[in-house]
mmCIF file of C-alpha atoms in Angstrom:
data_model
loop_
_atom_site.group_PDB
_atom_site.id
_atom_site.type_symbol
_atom_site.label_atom_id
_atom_site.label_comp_id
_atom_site.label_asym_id
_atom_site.label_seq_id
_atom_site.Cartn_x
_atom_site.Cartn_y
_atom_site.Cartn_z
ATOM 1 C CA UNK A 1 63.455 -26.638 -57.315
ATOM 2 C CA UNK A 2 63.549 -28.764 -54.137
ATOM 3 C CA UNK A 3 60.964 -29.979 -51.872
ATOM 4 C CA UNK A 4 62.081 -30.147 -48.415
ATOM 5 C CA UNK A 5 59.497 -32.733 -46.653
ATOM 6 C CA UNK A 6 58.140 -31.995 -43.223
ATOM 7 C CA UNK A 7 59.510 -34.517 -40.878
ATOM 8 C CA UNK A 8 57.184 -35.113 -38.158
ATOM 9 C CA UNK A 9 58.104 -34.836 -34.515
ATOM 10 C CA UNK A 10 57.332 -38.428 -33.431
ATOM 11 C CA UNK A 11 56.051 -41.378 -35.469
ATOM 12 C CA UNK A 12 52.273 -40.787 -35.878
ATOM 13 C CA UNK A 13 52.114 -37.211 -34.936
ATOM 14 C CA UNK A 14 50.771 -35.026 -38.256
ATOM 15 C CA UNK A 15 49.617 -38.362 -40.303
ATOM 16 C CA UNK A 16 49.893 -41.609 -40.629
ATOM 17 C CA UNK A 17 52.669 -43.893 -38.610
ATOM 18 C CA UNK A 18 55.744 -44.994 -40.353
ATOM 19 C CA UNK A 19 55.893 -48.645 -41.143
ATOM 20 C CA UNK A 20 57.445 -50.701 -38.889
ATOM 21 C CA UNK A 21 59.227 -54.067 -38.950
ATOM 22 C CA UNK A 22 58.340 -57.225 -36.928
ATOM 23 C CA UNK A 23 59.899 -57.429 -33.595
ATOM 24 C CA UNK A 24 62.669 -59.527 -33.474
ATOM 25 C CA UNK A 25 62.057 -61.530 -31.218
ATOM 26 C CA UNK A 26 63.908 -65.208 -30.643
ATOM 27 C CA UNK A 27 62.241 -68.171 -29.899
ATOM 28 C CA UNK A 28 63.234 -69.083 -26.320
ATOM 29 C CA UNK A 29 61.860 -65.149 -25.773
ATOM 30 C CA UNK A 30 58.671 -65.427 -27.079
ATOM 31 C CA UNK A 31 56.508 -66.450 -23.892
ATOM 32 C CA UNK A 32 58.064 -62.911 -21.970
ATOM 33 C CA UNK A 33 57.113 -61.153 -25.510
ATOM 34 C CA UNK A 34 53.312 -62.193 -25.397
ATOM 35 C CA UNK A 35 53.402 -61.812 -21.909
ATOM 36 C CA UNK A 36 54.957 -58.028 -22.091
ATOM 37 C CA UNK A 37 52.154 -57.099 -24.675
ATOM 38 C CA UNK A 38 49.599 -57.747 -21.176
ATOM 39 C CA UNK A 39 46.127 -58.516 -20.697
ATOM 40 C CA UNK A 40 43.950 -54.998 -20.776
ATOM 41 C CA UNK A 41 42.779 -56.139 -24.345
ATOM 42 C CA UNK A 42 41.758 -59.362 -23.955
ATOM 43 C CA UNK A 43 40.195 -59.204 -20.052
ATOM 44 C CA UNK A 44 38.865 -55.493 -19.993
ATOM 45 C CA UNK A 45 37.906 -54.320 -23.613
ATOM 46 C CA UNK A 46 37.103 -57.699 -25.506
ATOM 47 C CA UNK A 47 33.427 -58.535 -24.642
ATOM 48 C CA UNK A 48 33.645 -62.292 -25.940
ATOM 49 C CA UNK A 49 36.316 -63.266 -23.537
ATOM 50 C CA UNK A 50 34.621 -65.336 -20.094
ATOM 51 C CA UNK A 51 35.285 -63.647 -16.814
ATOM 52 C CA UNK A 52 36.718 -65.936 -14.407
ATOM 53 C CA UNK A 53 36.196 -65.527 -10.748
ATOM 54 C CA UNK A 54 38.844 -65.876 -8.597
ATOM 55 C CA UNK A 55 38.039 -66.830 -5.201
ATOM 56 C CA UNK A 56 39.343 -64.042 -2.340
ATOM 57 C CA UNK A 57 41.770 -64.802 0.016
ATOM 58 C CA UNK A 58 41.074 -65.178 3.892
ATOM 59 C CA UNK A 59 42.279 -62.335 5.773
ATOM 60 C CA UNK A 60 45.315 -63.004 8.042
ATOM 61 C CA UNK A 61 43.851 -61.973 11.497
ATOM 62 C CA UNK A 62 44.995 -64.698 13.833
ATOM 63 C CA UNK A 63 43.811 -62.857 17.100
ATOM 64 C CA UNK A 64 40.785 -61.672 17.959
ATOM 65 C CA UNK A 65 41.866 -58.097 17.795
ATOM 66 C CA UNK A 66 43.035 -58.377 14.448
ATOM 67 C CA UNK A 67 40.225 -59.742 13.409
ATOM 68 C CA UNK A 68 38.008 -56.903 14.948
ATOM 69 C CA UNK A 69 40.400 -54.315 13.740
ATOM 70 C CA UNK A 70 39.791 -55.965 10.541
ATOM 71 C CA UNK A 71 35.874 -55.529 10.182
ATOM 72 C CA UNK A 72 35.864 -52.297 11.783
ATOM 73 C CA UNK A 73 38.402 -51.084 8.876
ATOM 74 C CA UNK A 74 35.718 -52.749 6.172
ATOM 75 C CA UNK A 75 32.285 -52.165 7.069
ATOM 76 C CA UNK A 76 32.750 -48.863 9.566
ATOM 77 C CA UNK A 77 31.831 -48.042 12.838
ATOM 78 C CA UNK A 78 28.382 -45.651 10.885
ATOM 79 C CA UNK A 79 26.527 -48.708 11.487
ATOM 80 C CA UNK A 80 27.150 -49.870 14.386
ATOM 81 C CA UNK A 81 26.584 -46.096 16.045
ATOM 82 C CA UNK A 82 23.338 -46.172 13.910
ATOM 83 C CA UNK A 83 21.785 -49.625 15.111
ATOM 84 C CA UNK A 84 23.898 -50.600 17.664
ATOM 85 C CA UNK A 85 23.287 -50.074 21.922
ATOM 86 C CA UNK A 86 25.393 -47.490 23.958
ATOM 87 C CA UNK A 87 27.678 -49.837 25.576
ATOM 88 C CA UNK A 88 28.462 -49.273 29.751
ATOM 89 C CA UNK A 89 31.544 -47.655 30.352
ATOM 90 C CA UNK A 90 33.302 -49.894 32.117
ATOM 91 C CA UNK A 91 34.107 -48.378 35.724
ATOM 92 C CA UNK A 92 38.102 -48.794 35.826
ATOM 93 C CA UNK A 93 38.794 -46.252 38.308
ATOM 94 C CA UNK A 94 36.688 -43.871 40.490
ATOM 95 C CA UNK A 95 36.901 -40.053 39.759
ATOM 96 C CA UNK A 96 39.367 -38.318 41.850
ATOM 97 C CA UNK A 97 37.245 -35.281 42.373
ATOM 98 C CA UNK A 98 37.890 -33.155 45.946
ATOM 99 C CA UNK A 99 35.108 -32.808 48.710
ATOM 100 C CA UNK A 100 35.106 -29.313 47.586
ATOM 101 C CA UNK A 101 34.756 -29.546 44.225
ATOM 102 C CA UNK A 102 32.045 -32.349 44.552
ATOM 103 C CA UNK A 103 29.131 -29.705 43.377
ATOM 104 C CA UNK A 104 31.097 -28.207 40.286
ATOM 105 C CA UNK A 105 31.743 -31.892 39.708
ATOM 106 C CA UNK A 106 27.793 -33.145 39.592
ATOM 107 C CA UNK A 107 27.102 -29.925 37.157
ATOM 108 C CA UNK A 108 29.591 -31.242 35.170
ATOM 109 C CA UNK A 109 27.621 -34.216 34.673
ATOM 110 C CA UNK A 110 24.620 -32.578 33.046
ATOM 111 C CA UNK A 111 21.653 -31.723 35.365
ATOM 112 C CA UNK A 112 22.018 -27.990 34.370
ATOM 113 C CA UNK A 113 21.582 -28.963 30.344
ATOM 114 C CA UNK A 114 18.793 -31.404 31.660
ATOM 115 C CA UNK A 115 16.809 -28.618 33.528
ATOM 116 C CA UNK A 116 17.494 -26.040 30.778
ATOM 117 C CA UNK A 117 15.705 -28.961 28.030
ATOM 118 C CA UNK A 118 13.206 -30.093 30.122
ATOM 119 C CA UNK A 119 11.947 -27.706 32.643
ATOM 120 C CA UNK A 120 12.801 -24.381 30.741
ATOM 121 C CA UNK A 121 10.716 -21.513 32.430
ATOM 122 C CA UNK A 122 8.508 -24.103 34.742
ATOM 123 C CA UNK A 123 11.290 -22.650 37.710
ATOM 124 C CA UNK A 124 11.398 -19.816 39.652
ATOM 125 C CA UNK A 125 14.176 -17.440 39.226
ATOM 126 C CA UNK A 126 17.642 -18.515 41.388
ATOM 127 C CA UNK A 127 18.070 -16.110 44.187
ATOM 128 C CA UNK A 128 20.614 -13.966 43.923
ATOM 129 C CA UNK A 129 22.159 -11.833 46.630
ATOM 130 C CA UNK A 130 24.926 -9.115 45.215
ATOM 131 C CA UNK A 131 27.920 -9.156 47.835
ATOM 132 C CA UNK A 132 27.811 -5.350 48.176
ATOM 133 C CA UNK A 133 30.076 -3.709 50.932
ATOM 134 C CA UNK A 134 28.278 -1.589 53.590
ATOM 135 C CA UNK A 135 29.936 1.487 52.563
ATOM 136 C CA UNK A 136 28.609 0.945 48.802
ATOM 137 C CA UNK A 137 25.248 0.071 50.275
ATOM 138 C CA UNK A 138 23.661 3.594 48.961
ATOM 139 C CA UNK A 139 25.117 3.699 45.701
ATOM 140 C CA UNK A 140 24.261 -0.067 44.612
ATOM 141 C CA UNK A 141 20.624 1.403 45.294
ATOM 142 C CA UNK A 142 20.844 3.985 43.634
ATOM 143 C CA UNK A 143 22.016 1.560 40.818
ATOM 144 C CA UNK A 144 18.881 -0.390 40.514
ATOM 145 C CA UNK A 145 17.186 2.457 38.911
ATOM 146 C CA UNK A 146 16.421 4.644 41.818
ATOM 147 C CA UNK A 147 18.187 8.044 39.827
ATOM 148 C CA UNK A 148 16.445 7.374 36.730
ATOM 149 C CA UNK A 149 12.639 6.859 39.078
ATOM 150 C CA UNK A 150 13.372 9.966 40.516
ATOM 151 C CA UNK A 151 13.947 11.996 37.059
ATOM 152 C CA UNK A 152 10.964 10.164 35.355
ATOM 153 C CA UNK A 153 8.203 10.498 37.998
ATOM 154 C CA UNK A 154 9.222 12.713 41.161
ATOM 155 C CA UNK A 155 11.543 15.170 38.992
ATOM 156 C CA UNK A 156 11.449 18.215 40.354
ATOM 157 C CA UNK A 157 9.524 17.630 43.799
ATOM 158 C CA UNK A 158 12.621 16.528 45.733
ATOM 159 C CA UNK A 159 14.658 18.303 47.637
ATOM 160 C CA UNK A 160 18.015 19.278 46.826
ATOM 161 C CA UNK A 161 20.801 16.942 48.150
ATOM 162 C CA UNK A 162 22.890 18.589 50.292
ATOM 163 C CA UNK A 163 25.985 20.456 48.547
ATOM 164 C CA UNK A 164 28.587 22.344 50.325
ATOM 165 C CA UNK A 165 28.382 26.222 49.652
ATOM 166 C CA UNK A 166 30.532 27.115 46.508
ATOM 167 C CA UNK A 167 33.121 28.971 47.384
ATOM 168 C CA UNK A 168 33.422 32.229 45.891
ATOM 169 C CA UNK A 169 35.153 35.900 46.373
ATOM 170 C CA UNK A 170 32.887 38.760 46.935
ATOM 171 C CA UNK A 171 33.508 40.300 42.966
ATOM 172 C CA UNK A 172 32.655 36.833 41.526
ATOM 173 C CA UNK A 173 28.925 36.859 43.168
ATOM 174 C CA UNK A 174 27.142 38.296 40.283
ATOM 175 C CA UNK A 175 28.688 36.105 37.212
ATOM 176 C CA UNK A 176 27.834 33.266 40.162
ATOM 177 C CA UNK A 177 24.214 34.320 40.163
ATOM 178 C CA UNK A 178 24.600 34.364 36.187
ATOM 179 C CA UNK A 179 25.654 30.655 36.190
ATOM 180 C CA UNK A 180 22.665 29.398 37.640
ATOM 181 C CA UNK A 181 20.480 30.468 34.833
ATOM 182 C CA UNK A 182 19.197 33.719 35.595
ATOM 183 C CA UNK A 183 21.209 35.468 32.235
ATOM 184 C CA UNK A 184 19.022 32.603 29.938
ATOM 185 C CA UNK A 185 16.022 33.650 32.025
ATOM 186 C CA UNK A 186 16.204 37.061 31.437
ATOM 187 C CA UNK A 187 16.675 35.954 27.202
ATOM 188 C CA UNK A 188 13.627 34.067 27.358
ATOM 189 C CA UNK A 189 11.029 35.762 29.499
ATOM 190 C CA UNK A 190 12.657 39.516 29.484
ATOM 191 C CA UNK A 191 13.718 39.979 26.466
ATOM 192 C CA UNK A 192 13.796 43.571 24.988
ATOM 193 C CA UNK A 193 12.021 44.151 28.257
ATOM 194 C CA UNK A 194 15.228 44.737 30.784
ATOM 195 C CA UNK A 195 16.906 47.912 31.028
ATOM 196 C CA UNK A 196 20.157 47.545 29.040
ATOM 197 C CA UNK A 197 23.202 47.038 31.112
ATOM 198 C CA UNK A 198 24.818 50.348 32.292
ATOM 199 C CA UNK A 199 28.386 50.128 29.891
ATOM 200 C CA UNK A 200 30.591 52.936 29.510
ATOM 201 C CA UNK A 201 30.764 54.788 26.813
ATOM 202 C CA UNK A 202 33.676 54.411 24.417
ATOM 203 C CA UNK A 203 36.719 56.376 24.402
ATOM 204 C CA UNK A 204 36.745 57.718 21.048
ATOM 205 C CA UNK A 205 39.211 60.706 19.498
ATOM 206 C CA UNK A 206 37.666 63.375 18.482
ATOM 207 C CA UNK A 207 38.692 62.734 14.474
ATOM 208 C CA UNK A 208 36.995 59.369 15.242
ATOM 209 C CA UNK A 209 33.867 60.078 16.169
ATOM 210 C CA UNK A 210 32.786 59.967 12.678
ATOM 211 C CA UNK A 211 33.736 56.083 12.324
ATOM 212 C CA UNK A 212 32.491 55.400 15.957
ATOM 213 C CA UNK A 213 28.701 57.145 14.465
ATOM 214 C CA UNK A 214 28.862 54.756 11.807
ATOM 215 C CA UNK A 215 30.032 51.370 13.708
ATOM 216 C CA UNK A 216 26.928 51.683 15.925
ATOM 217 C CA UNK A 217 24.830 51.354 12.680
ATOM 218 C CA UNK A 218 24.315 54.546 10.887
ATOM 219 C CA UNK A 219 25.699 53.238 7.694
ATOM 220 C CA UNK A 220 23.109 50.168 7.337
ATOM 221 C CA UNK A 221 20.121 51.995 8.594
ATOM 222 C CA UNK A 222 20.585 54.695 5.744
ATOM 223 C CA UNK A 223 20.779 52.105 3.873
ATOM 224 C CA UNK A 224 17.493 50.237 4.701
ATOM 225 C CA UNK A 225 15.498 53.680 5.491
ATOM 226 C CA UNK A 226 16.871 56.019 3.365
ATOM 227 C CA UNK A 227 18.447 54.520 0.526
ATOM 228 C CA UNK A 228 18.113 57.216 -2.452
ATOM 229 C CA UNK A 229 16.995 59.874 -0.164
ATOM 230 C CA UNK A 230 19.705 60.374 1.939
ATOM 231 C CA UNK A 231 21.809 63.786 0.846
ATOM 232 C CA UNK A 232 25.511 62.491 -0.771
ATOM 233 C CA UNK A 233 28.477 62.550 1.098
ATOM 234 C CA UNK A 234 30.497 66.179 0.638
ATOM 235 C CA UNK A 235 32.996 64.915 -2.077
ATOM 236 C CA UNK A 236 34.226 66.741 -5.222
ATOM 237 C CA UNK A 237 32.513 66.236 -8.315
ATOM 238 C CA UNK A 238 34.572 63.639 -10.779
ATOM 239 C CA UNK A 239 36.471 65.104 -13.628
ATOM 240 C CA UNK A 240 34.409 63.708 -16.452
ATOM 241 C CA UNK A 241 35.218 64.740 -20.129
ATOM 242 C CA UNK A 242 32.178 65.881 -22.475
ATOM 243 C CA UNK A 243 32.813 62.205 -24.281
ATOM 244 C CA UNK A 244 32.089 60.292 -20.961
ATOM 245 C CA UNK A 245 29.089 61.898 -19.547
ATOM 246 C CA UNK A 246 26.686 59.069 -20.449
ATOM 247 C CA UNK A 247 29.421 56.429 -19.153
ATOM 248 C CA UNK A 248 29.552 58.352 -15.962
ATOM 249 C CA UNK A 249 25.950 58.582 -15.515
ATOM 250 C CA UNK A 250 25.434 55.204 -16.200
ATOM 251 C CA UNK A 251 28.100 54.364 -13.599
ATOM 252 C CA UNK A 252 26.158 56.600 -11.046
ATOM 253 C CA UNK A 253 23.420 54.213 -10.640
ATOM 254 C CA UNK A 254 21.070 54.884 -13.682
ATOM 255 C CA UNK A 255 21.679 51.632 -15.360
ATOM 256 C CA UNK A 256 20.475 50.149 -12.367
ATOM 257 C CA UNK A 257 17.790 52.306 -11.735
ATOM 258 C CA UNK A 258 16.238 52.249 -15.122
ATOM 259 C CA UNK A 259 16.583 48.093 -14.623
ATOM 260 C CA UNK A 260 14.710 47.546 -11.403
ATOM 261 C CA UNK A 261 12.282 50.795 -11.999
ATOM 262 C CA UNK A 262 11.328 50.928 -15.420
ATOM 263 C CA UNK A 263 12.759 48.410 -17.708
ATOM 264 C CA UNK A 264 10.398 48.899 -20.273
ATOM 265 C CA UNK A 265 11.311 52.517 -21.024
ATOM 266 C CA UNK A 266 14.870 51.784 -21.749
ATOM 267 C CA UNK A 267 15.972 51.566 -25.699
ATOM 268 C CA UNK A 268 15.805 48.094 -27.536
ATOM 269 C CA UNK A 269 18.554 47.147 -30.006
ATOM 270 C CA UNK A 270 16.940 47.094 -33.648
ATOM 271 C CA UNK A 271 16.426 43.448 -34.339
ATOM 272 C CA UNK A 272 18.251 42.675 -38.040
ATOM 273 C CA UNK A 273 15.957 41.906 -40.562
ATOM 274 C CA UNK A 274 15.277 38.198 -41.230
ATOM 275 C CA UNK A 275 16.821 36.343 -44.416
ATOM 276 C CA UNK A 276 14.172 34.459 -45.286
ATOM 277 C CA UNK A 277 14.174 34.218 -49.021
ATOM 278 C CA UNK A 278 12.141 31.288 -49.952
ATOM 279 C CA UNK A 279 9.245 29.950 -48.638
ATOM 280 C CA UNK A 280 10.691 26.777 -47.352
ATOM 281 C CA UNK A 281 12.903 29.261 -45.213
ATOM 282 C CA UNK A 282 9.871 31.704 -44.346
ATOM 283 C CA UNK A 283 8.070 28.502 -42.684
ATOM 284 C CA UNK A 284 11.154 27.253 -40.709
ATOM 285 C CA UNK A 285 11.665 30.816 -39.217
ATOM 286 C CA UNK A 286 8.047 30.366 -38.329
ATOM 287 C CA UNK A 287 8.125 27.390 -36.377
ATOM 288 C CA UNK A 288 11.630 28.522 -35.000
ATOM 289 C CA UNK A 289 9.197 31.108 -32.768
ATOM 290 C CA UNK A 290 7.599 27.878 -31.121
ATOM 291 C CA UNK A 291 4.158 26.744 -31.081
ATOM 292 C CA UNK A 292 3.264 27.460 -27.557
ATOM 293 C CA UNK A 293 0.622 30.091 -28.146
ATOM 294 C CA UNK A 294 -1.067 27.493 -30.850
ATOM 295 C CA UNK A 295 -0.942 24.740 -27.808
ATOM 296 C CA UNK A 296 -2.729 26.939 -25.209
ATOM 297 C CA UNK A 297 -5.666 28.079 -27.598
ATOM 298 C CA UNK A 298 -6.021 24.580 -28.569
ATOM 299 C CA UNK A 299 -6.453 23.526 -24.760
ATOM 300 C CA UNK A 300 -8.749 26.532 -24.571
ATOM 301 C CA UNK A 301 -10.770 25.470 -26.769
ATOM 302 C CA UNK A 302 -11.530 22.142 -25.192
ATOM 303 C CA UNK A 303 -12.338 23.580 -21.951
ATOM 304 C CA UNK A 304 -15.869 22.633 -20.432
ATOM 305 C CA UNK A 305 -17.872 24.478 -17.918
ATOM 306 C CA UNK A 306 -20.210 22.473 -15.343
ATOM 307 C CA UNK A 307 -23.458 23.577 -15.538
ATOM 308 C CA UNK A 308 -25.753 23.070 -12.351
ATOM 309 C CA UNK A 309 -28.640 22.203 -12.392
ATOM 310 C CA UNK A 310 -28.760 20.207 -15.786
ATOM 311 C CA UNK A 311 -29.311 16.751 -16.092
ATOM 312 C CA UNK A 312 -29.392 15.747 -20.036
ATOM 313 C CA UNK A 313 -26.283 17.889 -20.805
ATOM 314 C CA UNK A 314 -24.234 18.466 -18.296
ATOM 315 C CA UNK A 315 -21.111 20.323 -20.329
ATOM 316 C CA UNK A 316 -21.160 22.884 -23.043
ATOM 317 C CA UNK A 317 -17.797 24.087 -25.050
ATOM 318 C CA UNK A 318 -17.248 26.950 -23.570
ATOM 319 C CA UNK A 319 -17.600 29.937 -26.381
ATOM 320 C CA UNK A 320 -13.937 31.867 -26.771
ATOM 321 C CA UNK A 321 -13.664 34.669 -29.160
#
């Protein structure tokens, strides 16, 4: 049988590391070799070796703008803006701002901001004048609220602006009078009080007078009034065999009768007799029936009646039979 042996993918990797050789190294090579190997072991992670200090070298700034470019890169400019004074802005030029932009210009500067800090609500409003035309005069007032006064507090007491008479044609007065509310009056404050409204009777055919008599609400008021009472319609008896005489009776309204009238009379389906043989089975049918009665003459039983007028006992169990 032969044993194939795992070969691991690198040297270490699954076990142990495979022995190695020396390094060959010759002997005009050796400082580069021990200088190669490098100094992590002996400086950073070997706790006997002394830590020498090597003194920092100057910075190369030979002007004085180097040289402040050079401390503001390694201590900040936090510092400074922390402790340090607001230096004055050094006036180069003036500000080329026009004679007619000199106001905008001195908001600009802050004395809104100031005002708004400082002296918040200790000034009177600014005035303000709307630039209204004179032809818009009437309708800016009636703007500021004047419409809405007049609804809340005079509605009803002023007089009507002046409208131009509606133009109508002489058949269109009445629905006109209509329009202006007087058909809601009349539902409101007249109602079932008004003669009806003269309309024409109906042009009906003679073999549909019958229909019309019913579309004006025969049908649903012999219904309401005379439901049961009212002699049948003139229609030939159904063809019924001997067989079907209780079906068709049934289907003639006594089923329904007998359920909304007298329920009670009609004939109960014998119940089948229980199959309880055992005990065990005569019990469980038992309890199948519920135990509702058993819970209300318990509760009847524990029901207490106030007695006035005592002090010492004010309840007595109430005596059922």
């Amino acid at each position: 049988m032969t044993v194939i042996a795992s070969v691991p993918a690198y040297p270490g990797h699954g076990g142990r590391a495979s022995p190695r050789g020396g390094p060959r190294v010759r002997s005009e090579g050796e400082s580069n070799y021990v200088k190669g190997q490098g100094t992590v072991k002996e400086k950073v992670f070997d706790s006997t070796a002394p830590i020498v200090r090597t003194p920092k070298p100057s910075p190369r700034c030979p002007s004085s703008a180097s040289r402040q470019n050079y401390r503001a890169g390694w201590f900040g400019n936090v510092s400074s803006l922390l402790n340090g004074k607001a230096t004055p802005r050094p006036v180069t030029a003036p500000g080329r701002v026009k004679p007619e932009a000199e106001v905008t210009a001195n908001m600009s500067r802050g004395p809104r901001m100031r005002v708004i800090v400082n002296e918040y609500a200790q000034r009177g409003a600014s005035p303000r004048e709307p630039r209204v035309k004179p032809e818009a005069a009437q309708t800016a007032e009636v703007s500021k609220g004047g419409r809405m006064h007049n609804l809340l507090h005079t509605y009803g007491t002023m007089a009507l602006s002046a409208r131009a008479v509606p133009r109508l044609k002489l058949e269109a007065g009445p629905i006109a009078e209509l329009s202006r509310g007087n058909a809601t009056r009349e539902t409101l404050y007249n109602y079932g009080k008004s003669e009806p409204n003269s309309v024409p009777d109906p042009r009906v055919k003679p073999e549909g007078q019958d229909n019309a008599d019913l579309d004006k609400g025969k049908r649903m008021g012999l219904l309401l009034n005379k439901y049961g009472r009212a002699p049948l319609s003139a229609r030939a008896g159904p063809r019924v065999r001997p067989e079907g005489e209780p079906n068709a009776r049934l289907d003639q309204g006594f089923r329904m009768s007998r359920l909304m009238h007298d329920p009670k009379g009609m004939p109960c389906s014998a119940r089948p007799m229980p199959r309880t043989n055992t005990i065990q089975a005569k019990e469980n049918a038992l309890k199948g029936r519920g135990s509702m009665d058993k819970i209300f003459e318990s509760i009847a039983r524990k029901t207490y009646i106030y007695m006035p007028g005592q002090q010492t006992r004010q309840y007595v169990r109430a005596s059922i039979g």
